[in-house]
GROMACS .gro file of C-alpha atoms in nm:
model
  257
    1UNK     CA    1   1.250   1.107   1.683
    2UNK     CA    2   1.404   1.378   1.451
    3UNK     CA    3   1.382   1.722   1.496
    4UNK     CA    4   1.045   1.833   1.317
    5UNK     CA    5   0.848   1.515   1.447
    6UNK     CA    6   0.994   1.670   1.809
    7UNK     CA    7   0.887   2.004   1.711
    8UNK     CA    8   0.544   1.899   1.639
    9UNK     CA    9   0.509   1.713   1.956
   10UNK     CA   10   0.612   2.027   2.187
   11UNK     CA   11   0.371   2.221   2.007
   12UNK     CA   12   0.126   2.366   2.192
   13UNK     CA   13  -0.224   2.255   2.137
   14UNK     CA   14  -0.454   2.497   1.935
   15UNK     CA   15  -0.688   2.767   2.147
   16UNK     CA   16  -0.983   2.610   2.209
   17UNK     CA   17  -1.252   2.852   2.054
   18UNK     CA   18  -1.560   2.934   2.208
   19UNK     CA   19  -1.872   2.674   2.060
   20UNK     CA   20  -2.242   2.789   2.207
   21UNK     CA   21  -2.565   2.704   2.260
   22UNK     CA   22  -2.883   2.921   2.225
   23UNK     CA   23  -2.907   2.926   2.641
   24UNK     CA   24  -2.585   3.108   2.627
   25UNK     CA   25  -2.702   3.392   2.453
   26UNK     CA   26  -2.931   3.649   2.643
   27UNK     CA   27  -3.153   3.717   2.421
   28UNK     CA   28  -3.274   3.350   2.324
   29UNK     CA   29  -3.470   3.422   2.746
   30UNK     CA   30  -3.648   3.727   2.567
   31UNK     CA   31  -3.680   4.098   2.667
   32UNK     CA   32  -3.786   4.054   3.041
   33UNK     CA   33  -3.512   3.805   3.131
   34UNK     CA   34  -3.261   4.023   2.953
   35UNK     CA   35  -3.380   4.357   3.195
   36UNK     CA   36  -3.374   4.097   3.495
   37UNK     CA   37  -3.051   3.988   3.480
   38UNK     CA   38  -2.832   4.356   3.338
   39UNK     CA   39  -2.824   4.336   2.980
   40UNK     CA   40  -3.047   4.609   2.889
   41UNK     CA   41  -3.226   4.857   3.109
   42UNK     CA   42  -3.603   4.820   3.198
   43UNK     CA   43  -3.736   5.069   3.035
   44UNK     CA   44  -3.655   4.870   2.729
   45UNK     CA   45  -3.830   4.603   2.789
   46UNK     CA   46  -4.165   4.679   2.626
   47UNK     CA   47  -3.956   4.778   2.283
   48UNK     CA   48  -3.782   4.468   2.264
   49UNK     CA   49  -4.070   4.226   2.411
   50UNK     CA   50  -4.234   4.284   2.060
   51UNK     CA   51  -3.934   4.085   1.893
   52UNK     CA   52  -3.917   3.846   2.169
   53UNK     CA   53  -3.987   3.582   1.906
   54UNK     CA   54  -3.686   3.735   1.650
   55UNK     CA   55  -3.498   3.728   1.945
   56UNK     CA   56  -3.499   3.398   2.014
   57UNK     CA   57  -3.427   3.280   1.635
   58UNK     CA   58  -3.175   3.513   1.627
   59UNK     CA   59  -2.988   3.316   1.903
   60UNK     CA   60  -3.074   2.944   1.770
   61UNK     CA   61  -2.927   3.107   1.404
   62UNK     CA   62  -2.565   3.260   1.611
   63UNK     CA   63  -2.575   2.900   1.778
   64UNK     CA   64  -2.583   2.681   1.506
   65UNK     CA   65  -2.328   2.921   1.359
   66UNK     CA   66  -2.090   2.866   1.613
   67UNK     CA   67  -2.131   2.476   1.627
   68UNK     CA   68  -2.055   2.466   1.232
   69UNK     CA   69  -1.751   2.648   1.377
   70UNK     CA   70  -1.746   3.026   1.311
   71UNK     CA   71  -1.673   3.225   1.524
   72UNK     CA   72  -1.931   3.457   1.701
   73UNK     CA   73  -1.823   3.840   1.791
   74UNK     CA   74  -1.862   3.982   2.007
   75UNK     CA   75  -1.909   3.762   2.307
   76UNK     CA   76  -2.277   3.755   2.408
   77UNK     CA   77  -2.298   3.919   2.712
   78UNK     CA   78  -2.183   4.222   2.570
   79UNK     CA   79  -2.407   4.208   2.260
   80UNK     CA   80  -2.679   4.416   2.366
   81UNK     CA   81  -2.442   4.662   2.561
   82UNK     CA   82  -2.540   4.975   2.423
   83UNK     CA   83  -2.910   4.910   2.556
   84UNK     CA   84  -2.773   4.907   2.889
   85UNK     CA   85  -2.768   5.319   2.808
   86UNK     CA   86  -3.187   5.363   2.955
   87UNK     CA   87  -3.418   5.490   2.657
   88UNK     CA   88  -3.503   5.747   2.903
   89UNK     CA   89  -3.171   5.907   2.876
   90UNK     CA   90  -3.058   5.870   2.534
   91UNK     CA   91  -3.003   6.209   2.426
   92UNK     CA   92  -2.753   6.143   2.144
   93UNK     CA   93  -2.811   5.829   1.867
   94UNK     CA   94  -2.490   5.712   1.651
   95UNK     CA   95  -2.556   5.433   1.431
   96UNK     CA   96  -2.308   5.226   1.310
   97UNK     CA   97  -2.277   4.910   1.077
   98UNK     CA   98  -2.172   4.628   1.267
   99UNK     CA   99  -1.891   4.544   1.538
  100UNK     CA  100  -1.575   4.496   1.429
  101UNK     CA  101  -1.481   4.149   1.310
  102UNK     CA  102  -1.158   4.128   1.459
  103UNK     CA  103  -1.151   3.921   1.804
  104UNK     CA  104  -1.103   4.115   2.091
  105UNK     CA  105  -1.236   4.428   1.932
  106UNK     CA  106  -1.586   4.428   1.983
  107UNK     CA  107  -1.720   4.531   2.283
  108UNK     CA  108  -2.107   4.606   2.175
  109UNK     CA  109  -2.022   4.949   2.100
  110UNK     CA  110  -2.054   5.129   1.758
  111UNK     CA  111  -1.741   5.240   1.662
  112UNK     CA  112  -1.602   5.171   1.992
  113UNK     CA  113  -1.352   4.889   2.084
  114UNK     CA  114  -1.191   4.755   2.397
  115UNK     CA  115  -0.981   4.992   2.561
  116UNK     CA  116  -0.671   4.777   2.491
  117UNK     CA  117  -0.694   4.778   2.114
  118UNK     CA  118  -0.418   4.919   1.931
  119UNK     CA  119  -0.421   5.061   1.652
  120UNK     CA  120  -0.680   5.270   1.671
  121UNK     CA  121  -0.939   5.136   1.433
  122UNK     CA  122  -0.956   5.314   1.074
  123UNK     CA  123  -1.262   5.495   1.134
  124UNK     CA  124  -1.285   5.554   1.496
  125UNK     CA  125  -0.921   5.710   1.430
  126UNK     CA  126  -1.097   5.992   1.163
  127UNK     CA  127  -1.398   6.050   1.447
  128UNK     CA  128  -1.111   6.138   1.647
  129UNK     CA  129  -0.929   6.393   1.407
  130UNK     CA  130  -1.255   6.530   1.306
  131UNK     CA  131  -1.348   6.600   1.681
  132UNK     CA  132  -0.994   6.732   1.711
  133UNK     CA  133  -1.109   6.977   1.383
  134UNK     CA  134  -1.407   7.043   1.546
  135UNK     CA  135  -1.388   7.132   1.916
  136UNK     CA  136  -0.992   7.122   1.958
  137UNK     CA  137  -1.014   6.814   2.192
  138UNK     CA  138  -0.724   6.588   2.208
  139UNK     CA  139  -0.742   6.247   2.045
  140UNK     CA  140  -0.814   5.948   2.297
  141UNK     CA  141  -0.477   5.714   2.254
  142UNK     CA  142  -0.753   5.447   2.291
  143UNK     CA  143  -1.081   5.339   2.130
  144UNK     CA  144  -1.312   5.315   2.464
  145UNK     CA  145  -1.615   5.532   2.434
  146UNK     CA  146  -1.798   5.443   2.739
  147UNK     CA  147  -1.734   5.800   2.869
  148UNK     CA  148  -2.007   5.921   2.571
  149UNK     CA  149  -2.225   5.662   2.636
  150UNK     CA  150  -2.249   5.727   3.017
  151UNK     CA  151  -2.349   6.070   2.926
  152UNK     CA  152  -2.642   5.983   2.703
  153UNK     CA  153  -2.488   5.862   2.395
  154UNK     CA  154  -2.654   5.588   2.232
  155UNK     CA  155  -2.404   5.385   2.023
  156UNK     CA  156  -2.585   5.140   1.825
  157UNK     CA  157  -2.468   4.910   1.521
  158UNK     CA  158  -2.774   4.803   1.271
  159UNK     CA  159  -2.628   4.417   1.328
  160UNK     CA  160  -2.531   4.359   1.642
  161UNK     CA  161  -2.277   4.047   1.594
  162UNK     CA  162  -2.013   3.959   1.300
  163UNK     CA  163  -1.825   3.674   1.214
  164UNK     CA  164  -1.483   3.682   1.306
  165UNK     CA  165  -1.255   3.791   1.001
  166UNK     CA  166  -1.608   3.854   0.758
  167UNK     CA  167  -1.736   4.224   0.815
  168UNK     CA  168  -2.127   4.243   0.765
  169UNK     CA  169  -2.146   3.848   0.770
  170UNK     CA  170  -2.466   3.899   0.993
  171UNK     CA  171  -2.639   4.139   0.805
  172UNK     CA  172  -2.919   3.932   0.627
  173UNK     CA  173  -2.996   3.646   0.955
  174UNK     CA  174  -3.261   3.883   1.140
  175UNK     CA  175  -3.143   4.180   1.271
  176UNK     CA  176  -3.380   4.449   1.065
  177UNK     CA  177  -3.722   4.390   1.346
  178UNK     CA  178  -3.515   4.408   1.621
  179UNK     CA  179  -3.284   4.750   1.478
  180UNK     CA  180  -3.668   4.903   1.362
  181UNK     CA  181  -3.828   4.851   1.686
  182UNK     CA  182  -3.564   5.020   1.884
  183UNK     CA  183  -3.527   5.325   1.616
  184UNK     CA  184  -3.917   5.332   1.650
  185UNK     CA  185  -3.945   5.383   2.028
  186UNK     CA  186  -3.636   5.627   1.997
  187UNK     CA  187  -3.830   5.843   1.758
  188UNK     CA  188  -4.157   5.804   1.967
  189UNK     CA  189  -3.954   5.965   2.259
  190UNK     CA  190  -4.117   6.285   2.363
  191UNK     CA  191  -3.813   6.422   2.338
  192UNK     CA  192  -3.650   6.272   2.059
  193UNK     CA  193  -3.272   6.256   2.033
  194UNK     CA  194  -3.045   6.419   1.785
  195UNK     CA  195  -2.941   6.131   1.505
  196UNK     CA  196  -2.576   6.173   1.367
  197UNK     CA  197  -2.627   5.943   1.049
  198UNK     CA  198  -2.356   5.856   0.858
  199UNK     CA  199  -2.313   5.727   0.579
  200UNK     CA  200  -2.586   5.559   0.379
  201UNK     CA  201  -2.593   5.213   0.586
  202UNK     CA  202  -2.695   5.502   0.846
  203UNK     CA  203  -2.910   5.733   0.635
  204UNK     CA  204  -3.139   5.466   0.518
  205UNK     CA  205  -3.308   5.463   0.853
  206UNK     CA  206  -3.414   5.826   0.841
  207UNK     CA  207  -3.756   5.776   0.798
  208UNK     CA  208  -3.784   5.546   1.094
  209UNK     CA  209  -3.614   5.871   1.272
  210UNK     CA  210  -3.814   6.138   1.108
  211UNK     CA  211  -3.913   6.276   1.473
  212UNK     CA  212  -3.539   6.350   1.535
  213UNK     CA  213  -3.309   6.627   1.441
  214UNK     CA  214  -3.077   6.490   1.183
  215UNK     CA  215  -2.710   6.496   1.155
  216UNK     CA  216  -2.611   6.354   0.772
  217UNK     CA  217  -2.281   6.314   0.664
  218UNK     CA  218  -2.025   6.086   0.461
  219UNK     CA  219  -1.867   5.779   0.691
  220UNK     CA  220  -1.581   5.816   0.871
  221UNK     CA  221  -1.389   5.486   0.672
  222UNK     CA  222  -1.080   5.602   0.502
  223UNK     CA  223  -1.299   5.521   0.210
  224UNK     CA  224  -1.517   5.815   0.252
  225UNK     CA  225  -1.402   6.048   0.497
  226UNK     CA  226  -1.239   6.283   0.283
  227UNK     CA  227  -1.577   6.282   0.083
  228UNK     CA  228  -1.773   6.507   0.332
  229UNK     CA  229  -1.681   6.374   0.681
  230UNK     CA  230  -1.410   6.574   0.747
  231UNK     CA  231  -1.468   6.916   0.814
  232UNK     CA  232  -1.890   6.839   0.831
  233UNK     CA  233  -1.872   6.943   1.243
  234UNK     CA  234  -2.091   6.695   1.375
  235UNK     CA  235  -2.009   6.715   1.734
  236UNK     CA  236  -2.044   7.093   1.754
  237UNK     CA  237  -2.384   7.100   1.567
  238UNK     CA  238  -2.515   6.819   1.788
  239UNK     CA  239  -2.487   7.001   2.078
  240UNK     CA  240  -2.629   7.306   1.901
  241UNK     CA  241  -2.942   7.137   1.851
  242UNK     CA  242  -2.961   7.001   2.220
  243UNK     CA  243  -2.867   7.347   2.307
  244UNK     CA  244  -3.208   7.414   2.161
  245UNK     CA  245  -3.419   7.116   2.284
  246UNK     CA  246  -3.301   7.306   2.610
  247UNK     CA  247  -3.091   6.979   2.681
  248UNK     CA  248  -2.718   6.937   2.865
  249UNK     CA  249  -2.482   6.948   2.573
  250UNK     CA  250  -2.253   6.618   2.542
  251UNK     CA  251  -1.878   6.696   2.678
  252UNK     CA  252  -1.709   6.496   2.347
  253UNK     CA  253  -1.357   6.446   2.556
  254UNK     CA  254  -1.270   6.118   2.668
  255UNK     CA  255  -0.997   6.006   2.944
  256UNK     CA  256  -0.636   5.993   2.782
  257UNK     CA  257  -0.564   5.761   3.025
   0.00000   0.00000   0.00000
């Protein structure tokens, strides 16, 4: 045996990547299973039952995906995360795109990532300087935002998986009902929160939101930051305008540790 067939035989074997079925996602059970067993809060239940049936073709779709072998991000017990955030207390909605198609990003969180991720990603990384701009807080050296969610912020992506390495992969397999019921029982809130929309994959949803106070603005990619995201205020004004809904406002800082 020379050297390269030895090589080749002390290889280790490839990483055995994750293959599902529709069981394995939550969603294929429908709304009340999903409440029943943690991945969204109750008081969801009666928004999503409506797309109970988008639901569950959703998950047959990401399944037969993943069989053909792409792989699914992020992992489905996280996919519905940000629902686990009660409608009852959203005060704040972000909207984002969808999750970040790099494994071991994701983490169901719009513009968030796992706390571990280094570097910062692009955009999250300009949320953070702006906030900086804004209120003088200290950039996060990490991209968790679980700290604004478990105040009331509701971080929500328009497609709520991704292929891994092919951004907005998921965008056309049946997302919209599901993203439109939710932004319709947000804006049917009696107290509706404040929207920070940006961009236009955002600010094409303001009519569903038209009961909300609205916060427009360029993204925060490097593509379009500099094109009025930067210096727009957002975090300041938002809690102006809860200031006047006679709401908490959010505290924007998260733990540098």
């Amino acid at each position: 045996m020379d050297e390269m067939q030895q090589a080749l035989f002390d290889a280790p074997p490839p990483p055995k990547l994750p293959v599902y079925v529709p069981e394995e996602f939550p969603f294929f059970h429908g709304a009340q299973s999903m409440s029943e067993t943690g991945f969204i809060a109750s008081d969801w239940v009666s928004t999503l039952s409506t797309v109970d049936k988008n639901l569950r073709e959703l998950a047959i779709e990401l399944a037969a995906r993943s069989t053909q072998g792409e792989v699914i991000l992020p992992e489905p017990k996280v996919m519905f995360r940000a629902l686990t955030l009660p409608l009852a207390k959203v005060k704040v909605l972000i909207i984002g795109q969808d999750p970040y198609p790099t494994p071991g990003h994701a983490n169901g969180l719009a513009f968030a990532a796992n706390k571990n991720v280094r570097p910062l990603p692009r955009s999250l990384n300009n949320i953070y300087t702006e906030l900086h701009t804004d209120l003088g807080i200290t950039p996060a050296p990490h991209p968790d935002l679980s700290a604004w969610q478990d105040q009331g912020v509701l971080l929500l992506n328009q497609v709520l998986t991704v292929a891994a390495g092919h951004a907005a992969a998921h965008q056309k397999i049946g997302w919209s009902p599901v993203l439109e019921a939710i932004l319709t029982a947000i804006n049917d809130r009696a107290t509706p929160p404040v929207s920070i929309l940006w961009g236009n994959h955002a600010q094409k949803h303001s009519a569903l939101l038209s009961n909300t106070p609205q916060i427009r603005t360029a993204h925060p990619s490097p593509l379009s930051a500099s094109r009025g995201f930067f210096g727009s205020k957002p975090f300041s004004e938002t809690n102006r305008l809860l200031s006047l809904q006679g709401q908490e406002p959010i505290n924007w800082s998260l733990p540098l540790s």
